[in-house]
mmCIF file of C-alpha atoms (C1' of nucleotides) in Angstrom:
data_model
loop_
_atom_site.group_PDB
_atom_site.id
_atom_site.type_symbol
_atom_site.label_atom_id
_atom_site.label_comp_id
_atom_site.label_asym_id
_atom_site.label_seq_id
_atom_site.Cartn_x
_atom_site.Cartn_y
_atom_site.Cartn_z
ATOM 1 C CA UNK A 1 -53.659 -63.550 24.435
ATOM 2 C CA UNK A 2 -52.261 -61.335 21.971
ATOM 3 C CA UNK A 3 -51.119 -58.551 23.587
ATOM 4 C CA UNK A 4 -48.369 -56.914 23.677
ATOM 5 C CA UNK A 5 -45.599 -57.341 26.392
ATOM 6 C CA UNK A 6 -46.359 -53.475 26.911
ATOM 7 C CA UNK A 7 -49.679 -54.266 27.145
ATOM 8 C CA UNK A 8 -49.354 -56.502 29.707
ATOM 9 C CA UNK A 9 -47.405 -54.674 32.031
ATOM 10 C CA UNK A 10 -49.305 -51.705 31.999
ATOM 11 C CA UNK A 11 -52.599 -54.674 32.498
ATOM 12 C CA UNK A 12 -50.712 -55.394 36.047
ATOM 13 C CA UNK A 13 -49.630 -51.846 37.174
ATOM 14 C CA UNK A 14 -46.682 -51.684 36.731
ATOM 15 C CA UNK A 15 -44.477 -48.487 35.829
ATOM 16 C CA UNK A 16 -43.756 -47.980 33.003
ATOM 17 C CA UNK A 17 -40.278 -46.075 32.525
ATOM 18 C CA UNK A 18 -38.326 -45.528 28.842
ATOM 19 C CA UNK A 19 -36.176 -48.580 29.955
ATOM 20 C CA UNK A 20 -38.799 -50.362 30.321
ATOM 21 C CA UNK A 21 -40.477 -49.735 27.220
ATOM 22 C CA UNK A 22 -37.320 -50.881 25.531
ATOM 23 C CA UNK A 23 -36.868 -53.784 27.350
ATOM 24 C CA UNK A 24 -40.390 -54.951 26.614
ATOM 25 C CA UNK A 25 -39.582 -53.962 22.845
ATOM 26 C CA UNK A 26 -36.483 -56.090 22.478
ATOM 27 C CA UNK A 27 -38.531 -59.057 24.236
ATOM 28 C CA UNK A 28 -41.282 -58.367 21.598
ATOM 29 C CA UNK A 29 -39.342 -59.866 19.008
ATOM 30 C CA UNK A 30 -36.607 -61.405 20.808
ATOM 31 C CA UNK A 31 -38.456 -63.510 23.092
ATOM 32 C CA UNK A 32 -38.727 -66.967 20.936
ATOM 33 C CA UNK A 33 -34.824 -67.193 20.641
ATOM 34 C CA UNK A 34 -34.950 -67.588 24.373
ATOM 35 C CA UNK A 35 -32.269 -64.675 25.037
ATOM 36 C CA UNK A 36 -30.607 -64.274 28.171
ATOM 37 C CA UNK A 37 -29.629 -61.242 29.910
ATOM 38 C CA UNK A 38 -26.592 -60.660 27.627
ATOM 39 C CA UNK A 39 -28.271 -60.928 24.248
ATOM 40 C CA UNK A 40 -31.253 -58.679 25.855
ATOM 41 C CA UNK A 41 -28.303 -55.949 27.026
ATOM 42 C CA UNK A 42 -27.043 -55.981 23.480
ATOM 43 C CA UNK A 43 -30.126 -55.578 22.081
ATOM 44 C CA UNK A 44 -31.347 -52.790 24.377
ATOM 45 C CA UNK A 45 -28.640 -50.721 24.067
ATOM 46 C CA UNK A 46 -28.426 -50.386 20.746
ATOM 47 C CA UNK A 47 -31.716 -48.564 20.724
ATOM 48 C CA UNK A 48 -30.534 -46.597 23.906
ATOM 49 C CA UNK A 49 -27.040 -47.118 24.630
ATOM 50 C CA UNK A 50 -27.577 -45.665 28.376
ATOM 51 C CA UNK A 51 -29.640 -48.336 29.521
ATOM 52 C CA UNK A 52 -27.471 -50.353 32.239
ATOM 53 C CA UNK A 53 -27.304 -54.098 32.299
ATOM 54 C CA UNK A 54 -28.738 -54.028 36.239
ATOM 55 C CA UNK A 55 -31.866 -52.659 35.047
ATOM 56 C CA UNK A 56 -32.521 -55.860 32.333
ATOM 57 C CA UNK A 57 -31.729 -57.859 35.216
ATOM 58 C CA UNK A 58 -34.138 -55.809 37.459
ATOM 59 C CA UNK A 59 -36.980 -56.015 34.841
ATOM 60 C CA UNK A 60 -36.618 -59.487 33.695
ATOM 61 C CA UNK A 61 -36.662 -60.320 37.199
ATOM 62 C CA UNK A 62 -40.179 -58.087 37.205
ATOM 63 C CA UNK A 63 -41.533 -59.834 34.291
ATOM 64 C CA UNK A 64 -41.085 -62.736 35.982
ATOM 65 C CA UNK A 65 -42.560 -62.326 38.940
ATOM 66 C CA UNK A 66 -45.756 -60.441 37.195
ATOM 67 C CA UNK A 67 -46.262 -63.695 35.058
ATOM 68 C CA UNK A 68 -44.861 -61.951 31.790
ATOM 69 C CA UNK A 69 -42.007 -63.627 31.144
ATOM 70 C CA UNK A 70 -41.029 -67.873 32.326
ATOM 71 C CA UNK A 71 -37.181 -68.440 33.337
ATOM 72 C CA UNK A 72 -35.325 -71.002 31.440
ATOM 73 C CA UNK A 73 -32.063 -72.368 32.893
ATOM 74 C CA UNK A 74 -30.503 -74.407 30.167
ATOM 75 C CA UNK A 75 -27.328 -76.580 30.404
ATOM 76 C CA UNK A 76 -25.181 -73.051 29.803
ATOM 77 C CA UNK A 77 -25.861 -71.960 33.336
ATOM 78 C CA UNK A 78 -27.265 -68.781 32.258
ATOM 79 C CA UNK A 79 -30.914 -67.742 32.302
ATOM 80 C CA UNK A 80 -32.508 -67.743 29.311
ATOM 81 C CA UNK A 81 -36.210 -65.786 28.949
ATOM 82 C CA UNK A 82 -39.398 -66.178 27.164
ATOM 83 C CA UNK A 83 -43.014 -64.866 27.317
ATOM 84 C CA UNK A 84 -45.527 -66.881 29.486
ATOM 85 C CA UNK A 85 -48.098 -66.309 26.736
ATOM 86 C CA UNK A 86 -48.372 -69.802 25.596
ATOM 87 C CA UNK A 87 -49.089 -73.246 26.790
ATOM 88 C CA UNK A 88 -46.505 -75.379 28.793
ATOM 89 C CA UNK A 89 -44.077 -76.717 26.399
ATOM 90 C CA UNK A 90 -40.781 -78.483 26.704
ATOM 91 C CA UNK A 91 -37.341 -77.642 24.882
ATOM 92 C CA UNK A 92 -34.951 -79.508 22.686
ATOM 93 C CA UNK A 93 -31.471 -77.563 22.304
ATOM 94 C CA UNK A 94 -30.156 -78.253 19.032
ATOM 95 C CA UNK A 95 -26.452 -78.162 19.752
ATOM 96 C CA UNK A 96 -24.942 -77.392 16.203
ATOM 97 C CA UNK A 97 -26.282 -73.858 16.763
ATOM 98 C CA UNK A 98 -28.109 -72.929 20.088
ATOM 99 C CA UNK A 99 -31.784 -73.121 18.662
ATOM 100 C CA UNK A 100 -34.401 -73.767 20.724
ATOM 101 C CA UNK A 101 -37.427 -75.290 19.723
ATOM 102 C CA UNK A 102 -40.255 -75.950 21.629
ATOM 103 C CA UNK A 103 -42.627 -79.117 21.791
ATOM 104 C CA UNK A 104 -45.056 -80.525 23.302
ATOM 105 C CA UNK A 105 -45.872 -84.180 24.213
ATOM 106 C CA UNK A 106 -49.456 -84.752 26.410
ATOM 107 C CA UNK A 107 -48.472 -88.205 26.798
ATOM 108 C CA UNK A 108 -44.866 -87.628 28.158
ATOM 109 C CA UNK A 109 -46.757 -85.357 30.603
ATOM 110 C CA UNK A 110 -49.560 -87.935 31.292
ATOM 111 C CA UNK A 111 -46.893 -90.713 31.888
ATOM 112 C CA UNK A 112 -45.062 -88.158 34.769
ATOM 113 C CA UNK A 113 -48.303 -87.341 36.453
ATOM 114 C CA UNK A 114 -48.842 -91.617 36.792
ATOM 115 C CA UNK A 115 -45.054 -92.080 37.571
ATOM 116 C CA UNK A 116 -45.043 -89.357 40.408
ATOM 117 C CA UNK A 117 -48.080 -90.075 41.387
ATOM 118 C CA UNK A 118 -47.761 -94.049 41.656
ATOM 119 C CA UNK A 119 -43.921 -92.564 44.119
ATOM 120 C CA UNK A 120 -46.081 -90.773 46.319
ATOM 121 C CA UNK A 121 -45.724 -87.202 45.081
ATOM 122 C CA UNK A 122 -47.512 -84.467 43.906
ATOM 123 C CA UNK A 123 -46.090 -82.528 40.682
ATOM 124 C CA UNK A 124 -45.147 -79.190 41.505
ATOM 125 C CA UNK A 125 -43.400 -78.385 38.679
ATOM 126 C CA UNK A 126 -40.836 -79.852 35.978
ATOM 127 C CA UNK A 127 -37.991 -79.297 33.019
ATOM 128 C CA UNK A 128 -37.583 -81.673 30.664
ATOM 129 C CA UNK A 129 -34.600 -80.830 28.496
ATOM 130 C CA UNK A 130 -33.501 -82.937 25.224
ATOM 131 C CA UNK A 131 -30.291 -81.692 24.000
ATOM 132 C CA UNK A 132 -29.742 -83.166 20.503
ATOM 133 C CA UNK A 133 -28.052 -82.723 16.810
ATOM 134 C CA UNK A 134 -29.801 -82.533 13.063
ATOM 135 C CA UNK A 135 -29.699 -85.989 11.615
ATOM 136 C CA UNK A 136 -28.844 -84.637 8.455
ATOM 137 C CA UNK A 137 -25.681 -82.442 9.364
ATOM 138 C CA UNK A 138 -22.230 -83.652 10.177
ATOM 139 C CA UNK A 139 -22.525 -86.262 12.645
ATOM 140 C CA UNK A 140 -19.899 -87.132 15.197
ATOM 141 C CA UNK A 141 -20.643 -90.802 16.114
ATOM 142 C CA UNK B 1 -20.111 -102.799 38.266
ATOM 143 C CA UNK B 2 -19.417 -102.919 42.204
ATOM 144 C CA UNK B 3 -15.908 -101.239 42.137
ATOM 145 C CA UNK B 4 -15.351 -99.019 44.786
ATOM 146 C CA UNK B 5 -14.599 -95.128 43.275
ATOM 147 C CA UNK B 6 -11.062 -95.907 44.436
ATOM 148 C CA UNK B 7 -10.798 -99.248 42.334
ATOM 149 C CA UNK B 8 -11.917 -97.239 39.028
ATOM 150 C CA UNK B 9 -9.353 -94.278 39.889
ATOM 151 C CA UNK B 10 -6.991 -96.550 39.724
ATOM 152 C CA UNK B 11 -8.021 -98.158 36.846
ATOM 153 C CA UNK B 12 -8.060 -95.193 35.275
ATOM 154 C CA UNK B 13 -4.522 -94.702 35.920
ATOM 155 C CA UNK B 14 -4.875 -91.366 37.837
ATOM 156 C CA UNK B 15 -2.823 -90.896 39.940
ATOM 157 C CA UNK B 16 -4.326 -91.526 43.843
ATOM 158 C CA UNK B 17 -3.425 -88.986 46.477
ATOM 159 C CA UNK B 18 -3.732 -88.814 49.917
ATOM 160 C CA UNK B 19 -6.502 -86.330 49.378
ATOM 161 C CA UNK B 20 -8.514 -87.916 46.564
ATOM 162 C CA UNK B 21 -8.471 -90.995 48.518
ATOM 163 C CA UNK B 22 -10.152 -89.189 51.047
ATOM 164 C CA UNK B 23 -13.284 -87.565 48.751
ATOM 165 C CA UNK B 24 -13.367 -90.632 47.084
ATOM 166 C CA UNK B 25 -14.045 -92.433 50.412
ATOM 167 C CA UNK B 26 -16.370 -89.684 51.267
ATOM 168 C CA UNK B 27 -18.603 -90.237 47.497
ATOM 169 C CA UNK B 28 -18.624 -93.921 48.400
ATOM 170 C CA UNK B 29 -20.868 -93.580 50.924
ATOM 171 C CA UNK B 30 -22.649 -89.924 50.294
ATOM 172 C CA UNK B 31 -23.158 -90.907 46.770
ATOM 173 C CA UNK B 32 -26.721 -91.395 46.816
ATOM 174 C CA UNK B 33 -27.635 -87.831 48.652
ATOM 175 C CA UNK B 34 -26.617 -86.361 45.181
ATOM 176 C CA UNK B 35 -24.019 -84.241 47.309
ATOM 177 C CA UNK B 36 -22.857 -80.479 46.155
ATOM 178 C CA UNK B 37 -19.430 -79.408 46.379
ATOM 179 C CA UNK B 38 -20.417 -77.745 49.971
ATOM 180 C CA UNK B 39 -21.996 -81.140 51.661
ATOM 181 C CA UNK B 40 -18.920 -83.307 50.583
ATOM 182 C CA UNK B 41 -16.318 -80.316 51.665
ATOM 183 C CA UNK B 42 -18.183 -80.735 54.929
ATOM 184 C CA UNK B 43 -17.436 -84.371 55.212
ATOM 185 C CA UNK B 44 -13.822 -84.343 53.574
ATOM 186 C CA UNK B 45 -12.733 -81.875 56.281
ATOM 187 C CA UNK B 46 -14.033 -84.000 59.252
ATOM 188 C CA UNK B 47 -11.640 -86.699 58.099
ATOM 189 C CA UNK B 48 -8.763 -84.436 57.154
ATOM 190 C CA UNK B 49 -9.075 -80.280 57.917
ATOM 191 C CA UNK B 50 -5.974 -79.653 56.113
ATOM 192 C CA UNK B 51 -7.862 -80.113 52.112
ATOM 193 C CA UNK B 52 -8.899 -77.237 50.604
ATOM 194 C CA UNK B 53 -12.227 -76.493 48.773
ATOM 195 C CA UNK B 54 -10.543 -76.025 45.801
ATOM 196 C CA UNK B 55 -8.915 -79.723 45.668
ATOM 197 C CA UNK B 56 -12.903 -81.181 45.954
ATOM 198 C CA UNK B 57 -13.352 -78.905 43.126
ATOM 199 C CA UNK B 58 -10.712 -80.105 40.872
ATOM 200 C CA UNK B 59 -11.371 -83.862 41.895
ATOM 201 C CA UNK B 60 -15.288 -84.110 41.284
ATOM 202 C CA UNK B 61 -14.056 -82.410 37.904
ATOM 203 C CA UNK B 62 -11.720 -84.661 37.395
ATOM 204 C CA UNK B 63 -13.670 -87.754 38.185
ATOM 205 C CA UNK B 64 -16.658 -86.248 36.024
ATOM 206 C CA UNK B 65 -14.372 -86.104 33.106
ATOM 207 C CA UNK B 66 -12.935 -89.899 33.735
ATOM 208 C CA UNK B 67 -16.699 -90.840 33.569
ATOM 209 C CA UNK B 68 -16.497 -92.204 36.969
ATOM 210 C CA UNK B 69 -19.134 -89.635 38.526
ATOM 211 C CA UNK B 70 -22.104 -87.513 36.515
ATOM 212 C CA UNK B 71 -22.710 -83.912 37.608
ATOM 213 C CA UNK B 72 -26.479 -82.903 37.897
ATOM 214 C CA UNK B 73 -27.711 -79.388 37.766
ATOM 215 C CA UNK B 74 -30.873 -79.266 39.733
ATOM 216 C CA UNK B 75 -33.084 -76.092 40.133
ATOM 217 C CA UNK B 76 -30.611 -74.562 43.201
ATOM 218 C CA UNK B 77 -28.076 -73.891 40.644
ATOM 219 C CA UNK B 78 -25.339 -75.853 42.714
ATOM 220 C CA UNK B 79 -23.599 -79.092 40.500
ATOM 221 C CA UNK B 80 -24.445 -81.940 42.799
ATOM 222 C CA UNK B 81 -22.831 -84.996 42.053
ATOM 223 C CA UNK B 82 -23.626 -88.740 42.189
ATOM 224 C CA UNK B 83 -21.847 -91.990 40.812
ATOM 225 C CA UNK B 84 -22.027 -93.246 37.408
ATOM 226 C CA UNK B 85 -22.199 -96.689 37.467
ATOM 227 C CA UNK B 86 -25.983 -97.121 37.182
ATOM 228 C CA UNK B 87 -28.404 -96.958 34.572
ATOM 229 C CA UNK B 88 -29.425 -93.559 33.266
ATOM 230 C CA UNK B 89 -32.214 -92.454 35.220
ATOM 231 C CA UNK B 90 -33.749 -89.157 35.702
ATOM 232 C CA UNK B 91 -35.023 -87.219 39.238
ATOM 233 C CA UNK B 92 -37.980 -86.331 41.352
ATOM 234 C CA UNK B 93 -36.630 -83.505 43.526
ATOM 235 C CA UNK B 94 -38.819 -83.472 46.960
ATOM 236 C CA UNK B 95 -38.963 -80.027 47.031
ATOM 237 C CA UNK B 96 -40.272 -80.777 51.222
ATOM 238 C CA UNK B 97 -37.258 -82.146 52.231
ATOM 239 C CA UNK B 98 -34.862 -81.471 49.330
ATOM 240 C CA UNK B 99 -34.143 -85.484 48.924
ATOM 241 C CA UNK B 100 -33.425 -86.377 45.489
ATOM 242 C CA UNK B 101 -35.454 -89.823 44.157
ATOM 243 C CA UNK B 102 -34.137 -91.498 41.269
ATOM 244 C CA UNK B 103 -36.181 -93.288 38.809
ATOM 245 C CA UNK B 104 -36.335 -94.449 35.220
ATOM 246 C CA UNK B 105 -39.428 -94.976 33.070
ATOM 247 C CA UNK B 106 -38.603 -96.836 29.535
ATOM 248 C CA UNK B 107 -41.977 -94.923 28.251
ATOM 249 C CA UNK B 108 -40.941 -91.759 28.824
ATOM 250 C CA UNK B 109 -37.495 -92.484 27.351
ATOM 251 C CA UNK B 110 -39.362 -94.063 23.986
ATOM 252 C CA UNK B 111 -41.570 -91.410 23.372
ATOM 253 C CA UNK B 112 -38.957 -88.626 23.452
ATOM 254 C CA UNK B 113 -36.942 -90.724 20.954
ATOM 255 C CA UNK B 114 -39.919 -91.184 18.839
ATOM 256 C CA UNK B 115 -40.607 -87.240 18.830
ATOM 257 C CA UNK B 116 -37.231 -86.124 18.012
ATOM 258 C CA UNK B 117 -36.328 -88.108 15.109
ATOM 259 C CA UNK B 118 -39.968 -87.066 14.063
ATOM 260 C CA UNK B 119 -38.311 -83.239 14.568
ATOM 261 C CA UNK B 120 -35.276 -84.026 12.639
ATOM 262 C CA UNK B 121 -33.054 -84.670 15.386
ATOM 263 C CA UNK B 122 -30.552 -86.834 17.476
ATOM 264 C CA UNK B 123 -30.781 -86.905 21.124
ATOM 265 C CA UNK B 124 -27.280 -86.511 22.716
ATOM 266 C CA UNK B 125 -28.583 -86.547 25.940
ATOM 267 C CA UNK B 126 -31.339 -85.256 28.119
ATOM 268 C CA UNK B 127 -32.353 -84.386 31.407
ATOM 269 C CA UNK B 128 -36.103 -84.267 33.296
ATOM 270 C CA UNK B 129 -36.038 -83.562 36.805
ATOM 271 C CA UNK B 130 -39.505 -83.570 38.257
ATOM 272 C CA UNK B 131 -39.844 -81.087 41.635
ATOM 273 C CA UNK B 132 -42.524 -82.744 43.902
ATOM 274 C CA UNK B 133 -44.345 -82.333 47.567
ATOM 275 C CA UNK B 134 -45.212 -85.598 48.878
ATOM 276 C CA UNK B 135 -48.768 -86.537 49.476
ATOM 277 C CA UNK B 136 -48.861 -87.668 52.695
ATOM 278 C CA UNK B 137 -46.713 -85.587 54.967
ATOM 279 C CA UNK B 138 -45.089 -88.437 56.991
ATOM 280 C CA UNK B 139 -42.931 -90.144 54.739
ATOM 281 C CA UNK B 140 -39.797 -91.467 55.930
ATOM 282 C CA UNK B 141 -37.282 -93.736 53.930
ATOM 283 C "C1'" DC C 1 -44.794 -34.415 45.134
ATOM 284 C "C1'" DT C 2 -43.238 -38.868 46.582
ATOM 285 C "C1'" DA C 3 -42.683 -43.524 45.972
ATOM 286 C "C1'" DT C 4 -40.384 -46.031 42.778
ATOM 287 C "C1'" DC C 5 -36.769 -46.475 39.431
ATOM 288 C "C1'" DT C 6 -32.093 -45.909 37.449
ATOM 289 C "C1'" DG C 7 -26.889 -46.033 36.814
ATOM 290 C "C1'" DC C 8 -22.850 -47.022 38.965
ATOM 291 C "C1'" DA C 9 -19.978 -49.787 41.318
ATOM 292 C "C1'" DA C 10 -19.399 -52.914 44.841
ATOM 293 C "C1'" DA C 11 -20.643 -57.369 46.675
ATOM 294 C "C1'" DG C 12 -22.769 -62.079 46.472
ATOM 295 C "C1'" DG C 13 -22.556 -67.090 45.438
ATOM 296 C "C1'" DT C 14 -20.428 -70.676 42.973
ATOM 297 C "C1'" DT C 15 -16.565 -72.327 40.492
ATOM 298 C "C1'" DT C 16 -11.947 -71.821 38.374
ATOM 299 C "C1'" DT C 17 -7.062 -70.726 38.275
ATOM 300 C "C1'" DG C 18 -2.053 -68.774 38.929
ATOM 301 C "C1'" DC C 19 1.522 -69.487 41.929
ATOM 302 C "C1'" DG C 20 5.065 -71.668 44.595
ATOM 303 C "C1'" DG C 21 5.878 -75.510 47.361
ATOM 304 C "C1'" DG C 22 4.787 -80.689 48.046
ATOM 305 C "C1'" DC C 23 4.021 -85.357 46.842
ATOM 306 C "C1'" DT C 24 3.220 -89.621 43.803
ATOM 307 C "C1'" DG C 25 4.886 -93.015 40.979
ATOM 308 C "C1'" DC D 1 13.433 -87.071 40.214
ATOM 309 C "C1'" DA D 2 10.001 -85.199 36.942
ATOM 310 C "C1'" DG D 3 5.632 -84.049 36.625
ATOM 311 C "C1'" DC D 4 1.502 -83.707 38.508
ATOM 312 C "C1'" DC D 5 -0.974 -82.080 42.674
ATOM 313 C "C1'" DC D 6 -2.006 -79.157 46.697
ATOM 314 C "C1'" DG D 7 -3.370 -74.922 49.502
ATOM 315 C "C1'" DC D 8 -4.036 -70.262 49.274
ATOM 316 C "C1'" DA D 9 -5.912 -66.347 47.554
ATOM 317 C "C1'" DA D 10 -7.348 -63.901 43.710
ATOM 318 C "C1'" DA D 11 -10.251 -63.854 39.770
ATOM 319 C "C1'" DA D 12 -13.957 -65.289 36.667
ATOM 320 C "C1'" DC D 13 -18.727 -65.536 35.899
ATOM 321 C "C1'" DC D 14 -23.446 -64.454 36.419
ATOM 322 C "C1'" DT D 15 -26.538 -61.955 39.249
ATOM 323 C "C1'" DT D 16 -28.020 -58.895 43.007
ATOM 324 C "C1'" DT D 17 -27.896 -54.683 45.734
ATOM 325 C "C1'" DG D 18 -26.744 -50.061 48.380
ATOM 326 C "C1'" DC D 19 -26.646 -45.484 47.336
ATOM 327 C "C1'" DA D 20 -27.859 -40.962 45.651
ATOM 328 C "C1'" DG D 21 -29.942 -38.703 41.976
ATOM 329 C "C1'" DA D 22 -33.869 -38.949 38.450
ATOM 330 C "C1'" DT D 23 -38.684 -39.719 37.099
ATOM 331 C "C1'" DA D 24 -43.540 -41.651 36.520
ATOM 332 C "C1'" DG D 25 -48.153 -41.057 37.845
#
DNA sequence: CTATCTGCAAAGGTTTTGCGGGCTG
DNA sequence: CAGCCCGCAAAACCTTTGCAGATAG
């Protein structure tokens, strides 16, 4: 799975349009800072400065529904995008400057599945969020 | 900790009107639904029509910042609110029936610790909400 | 050529806030 | 009685959408 996010669309049909191509661009190398609609728009319209901010929403929107791109919601409210190229992963936020890193912990997973399962339920789908701060830089506690 | 919201207002030293009495009464007993702003507004007005929306929004504020209530983001996008005098816990969201199960698993907790000191890191806080279908349909609590 | 897409601006949903009058302590 | 609080309506914030013109395939 390493195509391009250009690729991909044009994979699954869909149109491909000059905003389109920029969007998927900007997403090309934007997509592991995890930037929402606002640092996408700034991005995009510095390579074509008539590109409106209704049409990143329309095409992230597209990518998402086409199984391009996953739809974060972080504790900032806003939605935050990345490419659904790689395995399920979880996030920790560093707070001391907006990073996002991803991780992945099988037996955090396996310990949900036994939880949910032991309640009842079946897993449809889950966030797991750890919002945290370098141990080495200034602490506040 | 079995102080009623009222009690801990006070407490607090803020300063108890007629209508704060009122939403607190209504928390005290909706607590547990993990109301939004909309459900308790509901159930404020039947006891007094006169309070405005915008007085349960300033109050769940201000009882979020007094550290009497926790707000809770769930995948709706609404803040839904419940009290915070229990152990931290995270949620299984049954996505049949929208109720909101709380539970807390030590392991879980443990191994996140363990993997983000291993990244460098502090945990400030966190937040895993699991979204779930029951297994067997008739389920009733 | 035509269905789909775009830009614009208006509207949607949730939450906050400025204002002038009202109430708590 | 001073200062905080309330209701109202407007605005803030992020996102979606109706419309009429533009464009991909």
């Amino acid at each position: 799975m390493t195509d391009t996010i250009l690729k991909k669309c044009e994979a699954k049909g869909l149109r491909m349009t000059g905003q389109r191509r920029v969007i998927a661009g900007v997403l090309e190398t934007a997509h592991r800072d995890h930037p929402d609609v606002e640092a996408l728009y700034a991005k995009v319209t510095e390579i074509d400065p008539r590109i409106s901010i209704a049409t990143v929403y329309r095409t992230v929107k597209l990518l998402e529904e086409s199984g391009i791109l996953i739809r974060n919601e972080f504790a900032d409210g806003r939605a935050r995008y990345e490419t659904a190229d790689r395995e399920h992963h979880d996030h920790l936020i560093d707070l001391s400057t907006g990073k996002v890193i991803e991780f992945c912990e099988p037996e955090i997973e396996a310990l949900q599945e036994k939880l949910v399962k032991k309640l009842g339920y079946k897993i449809r789908f889950h966030r797991l969020e750890i919002y945290a701060d370098p141990i080495d830089s200034n602490k506040t506690d």
